[in-house]
Coordinates of C-alpha atoms in Angstrom, one line a residue:
M174 CA 111.9 142.9 95.1
G175 CA 115.9 141.4 94.4
I176 CA 117.7 141.7 91.7
D177 CA 119.1 138.7 90.1
K178 CA 122.5 137.9 89.3
N179 CA 122.7 138.9 86.0
S180 CA 121.1 141.2 86.1
A181 CA 123.4 142.7 88.2
D182 CA 126.6 142.1 86.3
I183 CA 124.5 144.0 83.4
L184 CA 123.5 147.4 85.2
S185 CA 127.9 147.0 87.2
R186 CA 129.3 146.4 83.9
T187 CA 127.5 149.6 82.4
T188 CA 127.8 151.9 84.9
Q189 CA 131.2 151.4 84.7
I190 CA 131.4 151.1 81.2
L191 CA 129.0 155.0 81.1
K192 CA 131.4 155.3 84.4
S193 CA 134.7 156.4 81.4
G194 CA 132.7 158.0 79.2
S195 CA 135.1 157.5 75.8
D196 CA 133.5 156.6 72.3
A197 CA 135.2 152.7 72.5
D198 CA 133.7 152.1 75.5
I199 CA 130.3 153.0 74.3
K200 CA 130.1 150.5 71.9
R201 CA 131.9 148.1 73.5
L202 CA 128.9 148.7 76.1
R203 CA 127.1 148.5 73.4
Q204 CA 128.0 145.2 71.9
Y205 CA 127.5 143.8 75.3
L206 CA 124.3 144.9 75.8
M207 CA 122.8 143.2 72.5
K208 CA 124.2 139.8 73.6
F209 CA 121.7 139.9 76.1
Q210 CA 117.2 139.3 75.1
T211 CA 114.9 140.3 77.5
E212 CA 111.2 139.3 77.0
K213 CA 108.0 140.1 78.0
P214 CA 106.0 137.1 80.3
G215 CA 103.4 136.4 78.3
I216 CA 100.2 135.7 79.9
S217 CA 99.4 131.6 80.1
E218 CA 96.9 130.4 78.7
I219 CA 95.7 128.0 82.3
D220 CA 95.9 132.2 83.3
V221 CA 93.5 133.5 81.0
K222 CA 91.1 131.2 81.6
R223 CA 92.0 131.8 85.8
L224 CA 91.3 135.4 84.9
E225 CA 88.2 135.1 82.8
R226 CA 86.7 132.4 84.9
I227 CA 86.9 136.0 88.2
S228 CA 86.4 138.0 85.9
N229 CA 82.6 136.0 85.0
L230 CA 82.2 134.9 89.1
V231 CA 83.0 139.2 90.0
Q232 CA 79.6 140.2 87.4
I233 CA 78.0 137.8 89.3
L234 CA 78.3 138.7 92.0
K235 CA 78.3 142.5 91.9
K236 CA 74.5 141.5 90.4
S237 CA 73.8 139.5 93.6
Q238 CA 70.3 141.1 95.6
S239 CA 71.8 139.3 99.7
S240 CA 74.7 138.0 101.2
R241 CA 73.7 134.6 100.3
E242 CA 72.7 134.3 96.6
A243 CA 75.6 135.5 97.0
M244 CA 78.4 132.8 98.8
E245 CA 75.8 130.0 97.5
A246 CA 77.2 131.0 93.6
L247 CA 80.8 131.4 95.2
N248 CA 80.8 127.9 96.3
A249 CA 79.2 126.7 93.2
E250 CA 82.4 127.7 91.7
R251 CA 84.0 125.9 94.3
P252 CA 87.1 127.5 94.8
S253 CA 90.3 126.7 96.2
K254 CA 92.6 129.2 98.0
D255 CA 94.9 130.0 95.9
W256 CA 92.0 131.1 93.4
L257 CA 90.5 133.5 95.8
V258 CA 93.4 134.9 97.1
H259 CA 94.0 135.8 92.7
L260 CA 89.6 137.2 93.1
S261 CA 90.7 139.4 95.8
K262 CA 94.0 140.8 93.7
E263 CA 91.7 141.9 91.1
I264 CA 88.9 143.3 93.2
G265 CA 92.0 145.2 94.9
L266 CA 90.5 143.6 98.6
P267 CA 93.9 143.2 100.3
V268 CA 95.0 139.1 102.1
V269 CA 96.9 138.4 104.4
K270 CA 98.6 135.1 104.0
S271 CA 97.7 133.5 107.5
D272 CA 93.7 134.2 106.0
K273 CA 92.3 130.8 106.0
L274 CA 89.5 129.2 102.6
E275 CA 86.1 130.3 104.4
H276 CA 87.4 133.7 105.6
L277 CA 88.3 134.4 102.5
K278 CA 85.0 133.9 100.6
L279 CA 83.5 136.0 103.3
K280 CA 86.0 139.0 102.9
I281 CA 84.3 138.4 99.2
V282 CA 81.0 138.4 99.8
H283 CA 81.3 141.5 101.8
E284 CA 83.4 143.7 99.8
I285 CA 81.3 142.8 96.3
V286 CA 77.9 142.6 97.7
E287 CA 77.5 143.9 101.4
T288 CA 79.2 146.8 101.3
R289 CA 76.8 147.6 97.9
L290 CA 73.9 146.4 98.8
N291 CA 74.4 148.8 102.6
S292 CA 74.9 151.6 99.7
E293 CA 72.1 151.4 98.2
A294 CA 70.1 150.7 101.6
I295 CA 71.8 154.2 102.7
R296 CA 70.7 155.8 100.1
N297 CA 67.3 155.2 99.7
P298 CA 66.2 153.9 103.4
N299 CA 62.5 153.6 102.4
S300 CA 63.4 151.3 99.3
K301 CA 62.3 147.9 101.7
Q302 CA 59.4 149.1 103.5
K303 CA 55.6 148.0 101.8
P304 CA 53.1 150.8 100.5
K305 CA 50.7 151.7 103.1

C-alpha cells in the first residue's frame, strides 16, 4: 500500500517541524495541520446492499444439506466474478486473480457446505445409517 503525495508532504513537513522542536514551530505545525481535513470513507448504498445479499446467501449456504443444494442457491443469485470475490473475502477464503467464476463457486461451496458436512459425518458416522 503506497502513500499519496499529500500525505507524504504532510508527514515530511511534520517531521521537519518536530525535529526543530521550538514552541513557535509546534504552533506553526498545528496551524499547518488544521488546513487538512481527513474524511472517513463511508459505505455506499450499493456496498450495503451487496453486504446484505452476501450475508443472506451465506446463511442459506450454511443451512444447505448438500453441495448440489448449495450450488443451486449460489447459481440462483447469478453472481458475477467480482461478487464472488467479495463473498470469498467475507468468509475468509483466499482468492487468486486467476480463479475463474466456476472455480470460485466450487471453492465457496466446499468452504461453507462440504467442510461442515464432512465434519458432521466424522463426528457422527452412524447418523446416515438406517436402523435395522
